[in-house]
Coordinates of C-alpha atoms in Angstrom, one line a residue:
M1 CA 19.0 -22.5 -40.7
Q2 CA 17.1 -20.3 -43.2
P3 CA 14.2 -17.9 -42.7
S4 CA 10.8 -19.3 -43.8
H5 CA 8.2 -17.3 -45.7
R6 CA 6.3 -16.8 -42.4
S7 CA 7.4 -13.6 -40.7
G8 CA 9.2 -14.1 -37.5
Y9 CA 9.7 -17.9 -38.0
Y10 CA 12.8 -20.0 -38.6
R11 CA 12.7 -23.4 -40.1
W12 CA 14.9 -26.4 -40.5
D13 CA 13.9 -28.5 -43.5
H14 CA 15.2 -31.9 -44.3
H15 CA 15.6 -33.8 -47.5
W16 CA 16.3 -37.5 -47.0
G17 CA 19.9 -38.0 -48.0
K18 CA 20.7 -34.3 -48.1
P19 CA 20.2 -33.0 -44.6
D20 CA 20.7 -29.3 -44.0
C21 CA 21.6 -29.9 -40.4
P22 CA 22.4 -33.0 -38.2
L23 CA 18.9 -33.2 -36.8
C24 CA 17.1 -32.8 -40.0
P25 CA 16.9 -36.5 -40.9
F26 CA 14.8 -37.0 -37.8
F27 CA 12.3 -34.2 -37.8
N28 CA 11.1 -30.8 -39.0
L29 CA 11.5 -28.1 -36.4
V30 CA 9.8 -24.8 -36.6
I31 CA 10.8 -22.3 -34.0
S32 CA 8.7 -19.1 -33.7
H33 CA 10.1 -15.7 -32.8
D34 CA 8.1 -15.9 -29.6
V35 CA 9.9 -19.1 -28.5
W36 CA 13.2 -17.5 -29.3
L37 CA 12.4 -14.6 -27.1
L38 CA 11.3 -17.0 -24.3
T39 CA 14.7 -18.7 -24.5
V40 CA 16.5 -15.4 -24.2
K41 CA 14.2 -14.4 -21.3
Q42 CA 15.0 -17.7 -19.5
I43 CA 18.7 -17.0 -19.8
K44 CA 18.1 -13.5 -18.5
G45 CA 16.2 -15.0 -15.6
N46 CA 19.3 -16.1 -13.7
A47 CA 19.6 -13.9 -10.6
T48 CA 22.8 -12.0 -9.9
V49 CA 24.7 -12.1 -6.6
V50 CA 24.3 -8.8 -4.7
K51 CA 27.7 -7.6 -3.6
D52 CA 27.1 -4.0 -2.5
N53 CA 24.8 -4.3 0.5
P54 CA 25.5 -1.5 3.1
A55 CA 27.1 -2.6 6.4
G56 CA 24.9 -2.5 9.5
V57 CA 21.6 -2.5 7.7
A58 CA 18.9 -4.9 9.0
F59 CA 15.2 -5.5 8.7
R60 CA 12.8 -7.5 10.9
A61 CA 9.4 -9.1 9.9
L62 CA 7.4 -9.8 13.0
F63 CA 4.5 -12.2 13.2
P64 CA 1.6 -11.9 13.8
T65 CA 0.7 -8.8 11.9
K66 CA -1.8 -6.4 13.5
N67 CA -5.4 -7.3 12.5
Q68 CA -4.2 -10.7 11.5
F69 CA -5.4 -13.7 13.5
T70 CA -4.4 -17.0 12.1
L71 CA -5.2 -19.3 15.0
T72 CA -3.7 -22.6 15.9
P73 CA -4.5 -24.8 19.0
S74 CA -1.8 -22.8 20.9
G75 CA -2.7 -19.4 19.6
P76 CA -1.7 -17.3 16.5
V77 CA 1.4 -18.1 14.5
K78 CA 4.2 -16.1 16.1
G79 CA 7.7 -15.5 14.8
V80 CA 10.4 -13.3 13.4
V81 CA 12.5 -13.1 10.3
V82 CA 15.6 -11.0 10.7
A83 CA 17.5 -10.0 7.6
Q84 CA 20.8 -8.1 7.8
T85 CA 23.7 -7.4 5.5
N86 CA 26.1 -10.3 5.4
K87 CA 29.8 -9.8 6.2
G88 CA 31.6 -8.1 3.4
G89 CA 28.3 -6.8 1.8
T90 CA 27.6 -9.9 -0.3
G91 CA 24.1 -11.2 0.2
V92 CA 21.9 -11.1 3.2
S93 CA 22.0 -13.2 6.4
Y94 CA 18.7 -14.5 7.6
N95 CA 17.8 -15.6 11.1
I96 CA 14.3 -17.1 11.5
K97 CA 12.2 -18.3 14.4
M98 CA 8.6 -19.4 14.1
E99 CA 6.3 -20.6 16.9
N100 CA 2.8 -22.0 17.2
L101 CA 2.9 -23.5 13.7
P102 CA -0.1 -25.6 12.7
D103 CA 0.1 -29.3 13.6
E104 CA -0.8 -30.3 10.1
G105 CA -0.5 -29.0 6.6
G106 CA 3.3 -28.9 6.4
P107 CA 6.0 -28.8 5.3
F108 CA 5.4 -25.0 5.4
V109 CA 7.0 -22.8 2.8
Y110 CA 7.7 -19.1 2.9
H111 CA 8.7 -16.4 0.5
I112 CA 9.4 -12.7 0.1
H113 CA 6.5 -11.2 -1.7
Q114 CA 6.5 -8.2 -4.0
E115 CA 4.0 -6.0 -2.0
P116 CA 3.7 -5.2 1.7
V117 CA 1.0 -6.4 3.9
P118 CA -1.9 -3.8 3.9
S119 CA -3.3 -2.4 7.1
D120 CA -6.1 -4.9 7.2
G121 CA -3.6 -7.8 7.4
N122 CA -4.8 -9.5 4.1
C123 CA -2.0 -11.7 2.9
T124 CA -3.5 -12.0 -0.5
D125 CA -2.7 -8.4 -1.2
T126 CA 1.0 -9.1 -1.0
E127 CA 0.7 -10.4 -4.6
A128 CA 3.3 -12.8 -6.0
H129 CA 6.9 -13.7 -5.0
L130 CA 9.7 -11.2 -5.5
D131 CA 10.9 -12.1 -9.0
P132 CA 12.8 -9.2 -10.7
F133 CA 14.3 -11.6 -13.2
E134 CA 10.8 -12.8 -14.3
R135 CA 11.7 -16.4 -13.7
G136 CA 8.2 -17.6 -12.7
E137 CA 7.1 -20.2 -10.2
T138 CA 7.5 -23.2 -12.6
P139 CA 9.5 -25.4 -12.8
P140 CA 10.1 -25.7 -9.0
C141 CA 13.3 -24.1 -7.6
D142 CA 16.4 -26.3 -7.6
P143 CA 18.3 -25.5 -4.4
D144 CA 21.5 -26.7 -6.1
L145 CA 21.1 -23.9 -8.6
P146 CA 19.8 -21.0 -6.5
Q147 CA 20.7 -18.4 -9.1
T148 CA 17.9 -20.0 -11.3
C149 CA 15.3 -19.6 -8.6
Q150 CA 13.0 -16.6 -7.9
V151 CA 14.8 -14.1 -5.7
G152 CA 12.1 -14.2 -3.1
D153 CA 11.8 -18.0 -2.9
L154 CA 13.6 -18.5 0.3
A155 CA 12.1 -21.9 1.1
G156 CA 12.9 -23.1 -2.4
K157 CA 16.5 -22.1 -2.1
H158 CA 17.1 -22.9 1.6
G159 CA 14.5 -25.5 2.6
A160 CA 10.9 -25.6 3.8
I161 CA 9.8 -25.3 7.4
I162 CA 9.7 -28.8 8.8
T163 CA 9.0 -29.3 12.5
S164 CA 10.0 -32.3 14.6
S165 CA 7.3 -34.6 16.0
G166 CA 5.2 -32.9 18.6
S167 CA 6.9 -29.5 18.1
T168 CA 5.4 -26.4 16.6
T169 CA 8.7 -24.4 16.7
F170 CA 11.2 -23.8 13.9
T171 CA 14.5 -22.0 13.8
E172 CA 16.9 -21.5 10.9
S173 CA 19.9 -19.4 9.8
Y174 CA 21.5 -19.0 6.4
T175 CA 22.9 -16.5 3.9
D176 CA 21.2 -15.7 0.6
D177 CA 23.4 -14.2 -2.0
F178 CA 20.6 -12.9 -4.2
T179 CA 18.6 -10.6 -1.9
A180 CA 19.5 -7.1 -1.0
T181 CA 19.4 -4.6 1.8
S182 CA 20.5 -1.9 -0.7
H183 CA 17.9 -0.3 -2.9
G184 CA 17.5 -2.0 -6.3
Q185 CA 15.5 -4.7 -8.0
S186 CA 16.3 -7.3 -5.3
F187 CA 15.7 -5.0 -2.3
I188 CA 13.6 -6.6 0.5
G189 CA 13.2 -3.7 2.9
N190 CA 9.8 -2.5 1.8
L191 CA 8.3 -5.9 1.2
S192 CA 6.8 -8.8 3.1
V193 CA 7.3 -12.4 4.2
V194 CA 4.4 -14.8 3.6
L195 CA 4.1 -18.2 5.3
H196 CA 2.2 -20.9 3.4
F197 CA 0.8 -24.4 3.9
A198 CA 2.4 -27.0 1.6
N199 CA -0.6 -26.5 -0.7
L200 CA 0.4 -22.8 -0.9
T201 CA -2.6 -21.5 1.0
R202 CA -1.4 -18.4 2.9
I203 CA -1.2 -18.8 6.7
A204 CA 0.4 -15.5 7.9
C205 CA 2.4 -12.6 6.6
A206 CA 4.5 -9.7 8.0
N207 CA 6.2 -6.6 6.7
F208 CA 10.0 -6.0 6.9
K209 CA 10.8 -3.0 9.0
M210 CA 14.2 -1.5 9.5
M211 CA 15.9 -2.3 12.7
K212 CA 18.2 0.2 14.5
L213 CA 21.4 -1.7 15.3
T214 CA 24.3 -0.8 17.5
Q215 CA 26.4 -3.7 16.4
N216 CA 26.4 -5.7 13.2
M217 CA 25.8 -9.0 15.0
M218 CA 22.8 -11.2 15.8
S219 CA 21.3 -11.1 19.3
S220 CA 19.1 -13.9 20.5
L221 CA 16.0 -14.5 18.4
D222 CA 13.9 -14.5 21.5
D223 CA 15.0 -10.8 22.1
L224 CA 14.2 -9.9 18.6
L225 CA 10.8 -11.7 18.8
N226 CA 9.7 -9.9 21.9
M227 CA 11.2 -6.4 21.4
G228 CA 8.9 -3.4 20.8
D229 CA 7.7 -2.1 17.4
D230 CA 10.3 0.6 17.3
G231 CA 12.9 -2.0 16.2
N232 CA 15.6 -0.7 18.6
V233 CA 17.9 -3.5 19.8
T234 CA 21.5 -3.7 21.1
L235 CA 23.0 -6.7 19.4
S236 CA 25.4 -8.9 21.4
T237 CA 28.8 -10.1 20.0

């Protein structure tokens, strides 16, 4: 591969019968410096496993947010996303319960967004997904390769919200290795969770707030859903 006369470009040229590279008999390929940088950026875009999360740290995002009234036939969307340091400090354990989901418009997706919900409850102001590795939203996340997904794309990595026939309630638990309860580029504690229709219209959103734990175990989601705004809870073993 030799530099061309065009600054920042590289070129493979072919001469039939005297190829300069194995692919040259088939085509001329010009790769710009910008494309090369994009390739490097894509490699850089793989998320790293977070291994230093502090024990006993947890956050709760409670729906609905004050001043936010996304109504369904049975009332506003109600729910909780609890995120706490996973055992050993690697990754974050998530426990989720959502109620009063819309009857139509699913499967619903949800993500951690890069800004908190403002005081007026406007979900649009939460901006885009948490994406410290600048991966972008396309192509879609491959759950078999979660390190290649956006850090905040929880639904992409762990599955969308699908309710059973006649039900508007959803519960799920899993561990995500790429989000953090420790301060850093993948920290979730000062951010928000946004719930979307399948077409990505935003339904509801809520801010993560720190919970004051007495034990590093999950209590019932119903208790976490109904406890007060101070976030105090005694967790059962």
